[in-house]
Coordinates of C-alpha atoms and ligand atoms in Angstrom, one line a residue:
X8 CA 102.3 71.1 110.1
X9 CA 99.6 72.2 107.8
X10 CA 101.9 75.0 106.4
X11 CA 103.0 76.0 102.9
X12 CA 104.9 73.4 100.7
X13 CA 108.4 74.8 100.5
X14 CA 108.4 76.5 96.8
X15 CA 105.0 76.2 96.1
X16 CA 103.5 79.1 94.2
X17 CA 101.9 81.9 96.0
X18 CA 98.2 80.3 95.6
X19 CA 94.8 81.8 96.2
X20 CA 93.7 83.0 100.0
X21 CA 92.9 86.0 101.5
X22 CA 90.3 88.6 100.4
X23 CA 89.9 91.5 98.4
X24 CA 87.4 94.5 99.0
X25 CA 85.2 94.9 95.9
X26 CA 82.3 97.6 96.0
X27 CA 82.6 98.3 99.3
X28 CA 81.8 94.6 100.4
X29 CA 84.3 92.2 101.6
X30 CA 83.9 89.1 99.6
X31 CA 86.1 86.0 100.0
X32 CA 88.5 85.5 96.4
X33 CA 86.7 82.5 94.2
X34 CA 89.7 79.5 94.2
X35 CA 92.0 79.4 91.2
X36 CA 91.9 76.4 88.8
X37 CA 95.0 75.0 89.8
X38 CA 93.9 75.2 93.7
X39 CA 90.7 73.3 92.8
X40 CA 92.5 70.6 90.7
X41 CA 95.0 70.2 93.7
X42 CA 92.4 69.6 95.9
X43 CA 90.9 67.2 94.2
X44 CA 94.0 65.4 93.3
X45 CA 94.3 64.8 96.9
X46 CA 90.5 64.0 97.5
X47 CA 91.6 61.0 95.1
X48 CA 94.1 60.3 96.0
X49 CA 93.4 60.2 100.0
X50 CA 90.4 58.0 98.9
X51 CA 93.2 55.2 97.1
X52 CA 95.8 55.7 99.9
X53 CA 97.9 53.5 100.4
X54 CA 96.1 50.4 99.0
X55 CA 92.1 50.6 98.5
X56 CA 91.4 49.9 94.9
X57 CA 88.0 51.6 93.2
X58 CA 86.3 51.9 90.1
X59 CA 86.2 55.6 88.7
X60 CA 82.5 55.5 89.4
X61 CA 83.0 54.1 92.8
X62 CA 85.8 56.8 93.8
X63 CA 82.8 59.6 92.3
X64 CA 80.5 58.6 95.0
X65 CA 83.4 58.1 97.8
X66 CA 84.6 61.6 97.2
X67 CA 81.6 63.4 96.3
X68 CA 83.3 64.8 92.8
X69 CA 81.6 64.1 89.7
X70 CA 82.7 61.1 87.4
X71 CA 83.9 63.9 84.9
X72 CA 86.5 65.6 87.0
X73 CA 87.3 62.2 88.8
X74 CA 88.1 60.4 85.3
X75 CA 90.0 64.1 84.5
X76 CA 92.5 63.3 87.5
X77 CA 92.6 59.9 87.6
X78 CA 94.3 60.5 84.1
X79 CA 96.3 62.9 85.5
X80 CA 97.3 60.8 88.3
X81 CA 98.3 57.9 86.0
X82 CA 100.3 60.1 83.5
X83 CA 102.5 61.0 86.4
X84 CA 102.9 57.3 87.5
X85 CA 101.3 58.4 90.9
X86 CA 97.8 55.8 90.0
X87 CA 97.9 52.7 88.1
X88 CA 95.0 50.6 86.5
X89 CA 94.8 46.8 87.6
X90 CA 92.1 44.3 87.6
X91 CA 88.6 44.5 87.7
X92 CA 85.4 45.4 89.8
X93 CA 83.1 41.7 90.0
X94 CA 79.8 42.6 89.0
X95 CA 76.6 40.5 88.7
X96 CA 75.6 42.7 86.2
X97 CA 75.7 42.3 82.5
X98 CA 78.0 44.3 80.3
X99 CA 81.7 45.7 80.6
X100 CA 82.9 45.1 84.3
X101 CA 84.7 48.7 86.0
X102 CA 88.1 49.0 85.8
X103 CA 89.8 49.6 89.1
X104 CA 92.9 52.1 89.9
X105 CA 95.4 52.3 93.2
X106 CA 98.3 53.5 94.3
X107 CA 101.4 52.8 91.9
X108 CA 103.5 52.2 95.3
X109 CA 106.6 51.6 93.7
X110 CA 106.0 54.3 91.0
X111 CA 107.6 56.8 93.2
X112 CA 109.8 57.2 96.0
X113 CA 110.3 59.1 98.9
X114 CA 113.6 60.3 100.2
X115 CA 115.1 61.4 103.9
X116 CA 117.4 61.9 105.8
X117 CA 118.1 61.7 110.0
X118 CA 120.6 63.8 111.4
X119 CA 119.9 63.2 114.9
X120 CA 122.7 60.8 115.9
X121 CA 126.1 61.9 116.7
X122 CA 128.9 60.4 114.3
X123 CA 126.4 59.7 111.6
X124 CA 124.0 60.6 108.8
X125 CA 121.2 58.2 108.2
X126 CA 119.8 58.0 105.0
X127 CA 116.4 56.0 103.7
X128 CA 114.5 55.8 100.2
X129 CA 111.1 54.3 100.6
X130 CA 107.9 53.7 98.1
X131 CA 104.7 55.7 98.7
X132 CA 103.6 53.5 101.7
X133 CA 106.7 54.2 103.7
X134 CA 108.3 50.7 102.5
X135 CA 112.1 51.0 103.4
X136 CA 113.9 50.6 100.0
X137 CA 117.1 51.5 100.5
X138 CA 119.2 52.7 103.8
X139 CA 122.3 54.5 103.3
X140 CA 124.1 55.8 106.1
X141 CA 127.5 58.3 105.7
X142 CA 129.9 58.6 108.1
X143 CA 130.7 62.2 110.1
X144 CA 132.7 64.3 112.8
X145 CA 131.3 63.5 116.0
X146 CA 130.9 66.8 117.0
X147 CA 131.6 70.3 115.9
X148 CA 130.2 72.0 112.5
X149 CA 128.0 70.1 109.7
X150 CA 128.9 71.3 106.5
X151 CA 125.0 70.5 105.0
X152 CA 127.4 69.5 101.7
X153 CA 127.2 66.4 103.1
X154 CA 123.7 65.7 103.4
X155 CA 123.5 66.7 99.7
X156 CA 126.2 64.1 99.0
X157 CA 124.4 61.1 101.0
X158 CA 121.3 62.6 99.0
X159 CA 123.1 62.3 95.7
X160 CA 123.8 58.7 97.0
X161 CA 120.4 57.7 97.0
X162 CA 118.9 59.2 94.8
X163 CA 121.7 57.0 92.4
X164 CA 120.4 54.1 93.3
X165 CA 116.3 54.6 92.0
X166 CA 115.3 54.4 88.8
X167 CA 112.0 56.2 89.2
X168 CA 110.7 60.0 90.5
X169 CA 111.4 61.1 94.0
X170 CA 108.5 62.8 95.4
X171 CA 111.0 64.8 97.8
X172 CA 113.1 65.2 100.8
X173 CA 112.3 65.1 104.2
X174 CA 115.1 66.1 106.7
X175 CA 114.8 65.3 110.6
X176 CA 117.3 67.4 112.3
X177 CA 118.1 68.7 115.8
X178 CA 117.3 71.7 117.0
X179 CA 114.4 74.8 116.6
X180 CA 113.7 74.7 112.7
X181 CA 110.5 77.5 111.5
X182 CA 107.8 76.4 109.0
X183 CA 110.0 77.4 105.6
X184 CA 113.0 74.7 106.8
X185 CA 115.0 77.4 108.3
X186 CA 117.2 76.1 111.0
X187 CA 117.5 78.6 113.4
X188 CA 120.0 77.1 116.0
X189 CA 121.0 73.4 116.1
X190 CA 124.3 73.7 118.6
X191 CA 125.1 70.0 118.3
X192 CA 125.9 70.4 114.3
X193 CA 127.0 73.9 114.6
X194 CA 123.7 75.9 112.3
X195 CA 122.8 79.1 113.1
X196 CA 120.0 80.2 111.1
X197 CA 120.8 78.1 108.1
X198 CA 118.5 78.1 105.2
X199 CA 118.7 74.4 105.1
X200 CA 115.7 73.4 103.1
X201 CA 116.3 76.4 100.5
X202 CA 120.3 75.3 100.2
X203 CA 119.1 71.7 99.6
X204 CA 116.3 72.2 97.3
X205 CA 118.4 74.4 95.0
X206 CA 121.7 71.6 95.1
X207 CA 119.1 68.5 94.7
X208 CA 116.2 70.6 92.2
X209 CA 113.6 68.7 94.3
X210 CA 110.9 69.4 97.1
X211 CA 112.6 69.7 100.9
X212 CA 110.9 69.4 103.8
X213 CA 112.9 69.5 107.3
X214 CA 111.5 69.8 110.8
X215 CA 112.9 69.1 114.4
X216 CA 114.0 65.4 115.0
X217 CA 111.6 64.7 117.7
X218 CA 108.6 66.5 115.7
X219 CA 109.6 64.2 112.9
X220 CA 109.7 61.3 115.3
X221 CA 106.3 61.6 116.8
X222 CA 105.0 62.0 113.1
X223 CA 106.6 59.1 111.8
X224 CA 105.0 57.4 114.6
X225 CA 101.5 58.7 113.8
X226 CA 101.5 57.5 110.1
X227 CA 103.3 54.6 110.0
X228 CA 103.2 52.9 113.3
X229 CA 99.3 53.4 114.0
X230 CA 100.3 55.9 116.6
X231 CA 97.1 57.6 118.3
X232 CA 96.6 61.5 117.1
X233 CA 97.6 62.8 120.5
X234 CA 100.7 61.3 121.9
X235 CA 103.6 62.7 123.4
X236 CA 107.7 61.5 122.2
X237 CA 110.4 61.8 124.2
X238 CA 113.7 61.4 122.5
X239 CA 116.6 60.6 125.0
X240 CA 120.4 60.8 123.4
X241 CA 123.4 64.0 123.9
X242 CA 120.0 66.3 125.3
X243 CA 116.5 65.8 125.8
X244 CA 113.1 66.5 123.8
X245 CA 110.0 66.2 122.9
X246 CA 107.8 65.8 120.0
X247 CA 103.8 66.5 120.8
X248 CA 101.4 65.6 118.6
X249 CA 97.5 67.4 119.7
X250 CA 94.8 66.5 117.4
X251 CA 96.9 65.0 114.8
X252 CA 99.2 68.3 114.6
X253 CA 102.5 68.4 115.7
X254 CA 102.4 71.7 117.8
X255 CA 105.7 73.8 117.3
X256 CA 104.9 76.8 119.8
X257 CA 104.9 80.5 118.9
X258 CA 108.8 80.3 118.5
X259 CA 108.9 76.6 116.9
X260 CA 110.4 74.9 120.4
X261 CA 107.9 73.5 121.5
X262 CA 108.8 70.0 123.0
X263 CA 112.7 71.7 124.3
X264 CA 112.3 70.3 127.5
X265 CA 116.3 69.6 128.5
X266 CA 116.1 72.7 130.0
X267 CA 113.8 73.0 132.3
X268 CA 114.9 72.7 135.8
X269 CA 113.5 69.6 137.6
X270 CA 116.0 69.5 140.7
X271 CA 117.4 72.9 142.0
X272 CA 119.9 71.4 144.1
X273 CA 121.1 69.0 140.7
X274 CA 124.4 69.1 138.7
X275 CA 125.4 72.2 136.8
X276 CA 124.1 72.8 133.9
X277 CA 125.9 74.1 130.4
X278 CA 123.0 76.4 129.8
X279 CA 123.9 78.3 133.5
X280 CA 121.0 76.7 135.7
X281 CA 121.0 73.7 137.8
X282 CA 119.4 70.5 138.1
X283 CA 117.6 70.8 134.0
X284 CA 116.0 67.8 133.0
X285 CA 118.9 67.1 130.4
X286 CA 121.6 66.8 133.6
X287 CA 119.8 63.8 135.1
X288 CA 118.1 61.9 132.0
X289 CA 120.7 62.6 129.0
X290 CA 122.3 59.5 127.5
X291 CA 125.8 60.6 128.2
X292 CA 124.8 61.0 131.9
X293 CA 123.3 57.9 132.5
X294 CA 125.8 56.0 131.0
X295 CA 128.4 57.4 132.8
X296 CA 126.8 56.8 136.1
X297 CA 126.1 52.9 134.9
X298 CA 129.6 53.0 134.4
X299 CA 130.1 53.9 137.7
X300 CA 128.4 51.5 139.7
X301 CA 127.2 48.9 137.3
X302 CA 125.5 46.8 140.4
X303 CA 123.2 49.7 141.1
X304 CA 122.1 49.7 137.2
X305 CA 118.4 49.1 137.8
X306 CA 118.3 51.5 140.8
X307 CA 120.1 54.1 138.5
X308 CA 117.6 53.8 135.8
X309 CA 114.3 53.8 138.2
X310 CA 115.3 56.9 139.6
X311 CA 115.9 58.4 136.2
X312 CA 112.3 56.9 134.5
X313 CA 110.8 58.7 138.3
X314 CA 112.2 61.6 137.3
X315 CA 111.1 61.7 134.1
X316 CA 107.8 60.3 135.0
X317 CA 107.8 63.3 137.5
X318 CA 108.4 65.7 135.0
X319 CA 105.9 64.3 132.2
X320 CA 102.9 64.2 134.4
X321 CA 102.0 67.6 134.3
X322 CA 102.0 68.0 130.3
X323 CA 100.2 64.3 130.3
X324 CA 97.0 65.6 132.4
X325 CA 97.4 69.2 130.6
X326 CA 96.8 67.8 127.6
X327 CA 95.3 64.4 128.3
X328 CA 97.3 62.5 126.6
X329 CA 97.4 58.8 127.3
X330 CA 100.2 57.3 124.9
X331 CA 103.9 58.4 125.3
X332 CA 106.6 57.3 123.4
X333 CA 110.3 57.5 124.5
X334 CA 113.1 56.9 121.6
X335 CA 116.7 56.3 122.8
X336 CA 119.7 53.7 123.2
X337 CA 118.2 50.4 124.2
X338 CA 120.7 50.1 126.8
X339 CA 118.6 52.8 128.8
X340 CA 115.2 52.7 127.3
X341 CA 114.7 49.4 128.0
X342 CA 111.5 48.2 130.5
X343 CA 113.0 49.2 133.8
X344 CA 113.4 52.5 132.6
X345 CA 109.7 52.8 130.7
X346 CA 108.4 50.5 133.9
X347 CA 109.7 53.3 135.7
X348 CA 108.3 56.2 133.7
X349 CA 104.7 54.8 133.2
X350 CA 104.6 53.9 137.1
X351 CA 105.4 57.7 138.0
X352 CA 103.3 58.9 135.7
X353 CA 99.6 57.0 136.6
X354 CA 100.0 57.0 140.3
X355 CA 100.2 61.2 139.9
X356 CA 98.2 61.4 137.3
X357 CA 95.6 58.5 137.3
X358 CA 92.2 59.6 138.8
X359 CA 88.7 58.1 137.7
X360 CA 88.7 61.2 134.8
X361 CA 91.9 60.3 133.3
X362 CA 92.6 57.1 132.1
X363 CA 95.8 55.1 132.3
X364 CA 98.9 56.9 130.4
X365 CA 100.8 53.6 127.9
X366 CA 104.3 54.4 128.2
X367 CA 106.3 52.4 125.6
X368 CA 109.3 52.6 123.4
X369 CA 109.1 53.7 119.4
X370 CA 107.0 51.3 117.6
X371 CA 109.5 52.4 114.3
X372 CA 112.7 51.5 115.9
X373 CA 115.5 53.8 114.6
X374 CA 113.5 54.9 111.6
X375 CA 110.6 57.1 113.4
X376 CA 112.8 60.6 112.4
X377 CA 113.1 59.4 108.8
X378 CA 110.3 58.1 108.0
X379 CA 108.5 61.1 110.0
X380 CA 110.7 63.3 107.3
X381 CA 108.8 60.8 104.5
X382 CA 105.4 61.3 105.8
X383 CA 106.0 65.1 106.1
X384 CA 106.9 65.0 102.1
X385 CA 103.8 63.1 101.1
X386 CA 101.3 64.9 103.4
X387 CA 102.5 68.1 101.9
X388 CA 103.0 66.8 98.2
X389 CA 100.3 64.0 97.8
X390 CA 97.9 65.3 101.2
X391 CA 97.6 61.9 102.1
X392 CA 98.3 60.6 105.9
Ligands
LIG401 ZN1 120.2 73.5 131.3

């Protein structure tokens, strides 16, 4: 996810060929002053107070440049000064700065769920402010007019800057917030984050609902920096975080697992094969099949967490990955399901070189895809988390 923020100015990089010798291109002011920014402000995130002297020798920059952004940082309501450094020593005690939390919020928005738009404002920390959900078609086309109205919404109800947007969203999105295909809202290569940006004038940042998920999870649930999400609702996906990267593949689908055939002999599938992951573990399906038989509930659900489990173990010992999170209705993700899944998975994978794979359900609830959209806005803004 370490790609360009959406809008930024084309900024130093590359090289040029002077005299015949290849020379890397010296960093421009403004590249050095955002770096530094962020070494600050990475130093004070989200609630360490220092003295400028104390943030000099934490960061390695010199008090000069560190009192320079510091003031920077407090004109623009991002740092605040409050109370003071104890000293034993005589003279003026050090003032101390951190985080102005509520100086600034964050905006985003979760369109995963069918029949609805989710909206959140939080502070820097990814405090939940406001929640604002709107009302739409169940299925069939999104006209991305609405998101801007929810936006609009929000954004009404705070008094202070917003940072930016982050938008979860189904389907494959590419690194500049281009959606190219989301069937379940109708997008084919929509320039989502460029449409928004120009109707809301702020930053936008929009990635894959799972992807978003898994990073939500990462910064604000103490999430380990590799885990795997698994988001069960209409289809199936995955988020996968490696090394504290989201990995989005060379075509952005990485994670698209609904698709992938697990039982050849299984239902039809809408995509043309049989037996895909998505015809024996999608919400929809399992519900229907509860519905059913309700007695055989707990039977219904094992076999589905086996299959699942089946299905996981491969990517879990690929990668070794030991903490997968699965997001979904409660009615299904519940323990007999993740009992299930965490079962399968250990007695394929568990050997005495891979430790035990923690199957649980999203420490963030129903949030984990916004507030993944809000962490996506400050990494790329602030470069903290
Ligand atoms: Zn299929």
């Amino acid at each position: 996810m370490e790609d360009e923020p959406l809008n930024s100015q084309v900024e130093s990089g590359g090289s040029s060929r002077r005299g015949g010798r290849r020379r890397l291109r010296s960093a421009l002011p403004s590249d050095i002053r955002r770096r530094n920014r962020q070494t600050v402000l990475r130093a004070l995130y989200p609630d360490k107070w220092h003295s400028r002297a104390d943030l000099a020798k934490i960061t390695g920059l010199s008090k000069v440049s560190v009192s320079d952004v510091v003031a920077g940082l407090i004109q623009d309501g991002l740092v605040v000064e409050g109370g003071y450094k104890s000293s034993s020593r005589p003279g003026k005690p050090a003032v101390l700065v951190g985080i102005k939390a509520d100086g600034t919020n964050v905006m985003a928005v979760d369109l995963s769920e069918a029949g609805v738009i989710r909206g959140i404002l939080t502070d820097l920390t990814g405090k939940v402010l406001v929640r604002q959900d709107m009302e739409i078609p169940r299925a069939g086309y999104l006209d991305p007019q609405a998101v801007v109205t929810l936006c609009k919404r929000l954004s009404g109800q705070t008094r202070v800057p917003i940072l930016g947007l982050g938008v979860a969203t189904p389907g494959t999105v590419d690194r500049y917030g281009r959606v190219i295909a989301a069937p379940n809202l109708g997008w084919t290569d929509l320039d989502l984050a460029e449409q928004l940006h120009r109707a809301l004038r702020m930053v936008v940042r929009v990635s894959n609902d799972a992807d978003s998920a898994v990073f939500g999870e990462r910064c604000f649930a103490t999430g380990p920096d590799n885990m795997i999400l698994v988001a069960i609702a209409k289809g199936v996906g995955a988020g996968v975080l490696i090394d504290d990267h989201v990995v989005q593949g060379s075509a952005y689908v990485a994670g698209e697992i609904g698709h992938v055939v697990v039982d050849e002999n299984g239902p039809d599938c809408v995509c043309g094969k049989r037996g895909c992951l998505e015809t024996l573990i999608a919400a929809p399906v399992l519900e229907a099949r509860i519905a059913d038989d309700p007695n055989r509930r707990d039977d219904l659900l094992t076999q589905a967490g086996e299959v699942l489990g089946t299905a996981l173990s491969l990517p879990v010992a690929l990668t070794n990955i030991t903490d997968v999170t699965i997001s979904g209705p409660e009615r299904i993700v519940g323990r007999v399901f993740l009992n299930a899944v965490e079962n399968t998975i250990n007695d394929r994978v568990h050997s005495r070189f891979i430790e035990r794979v923690d199957v649980h359900t999203t420490r963030l609830g129903g949030d984990a895809a916004a507030l993944g959209g809000v962490a996506n806005v400050l990494r790329h803004e602030l470069g903290v988390l």
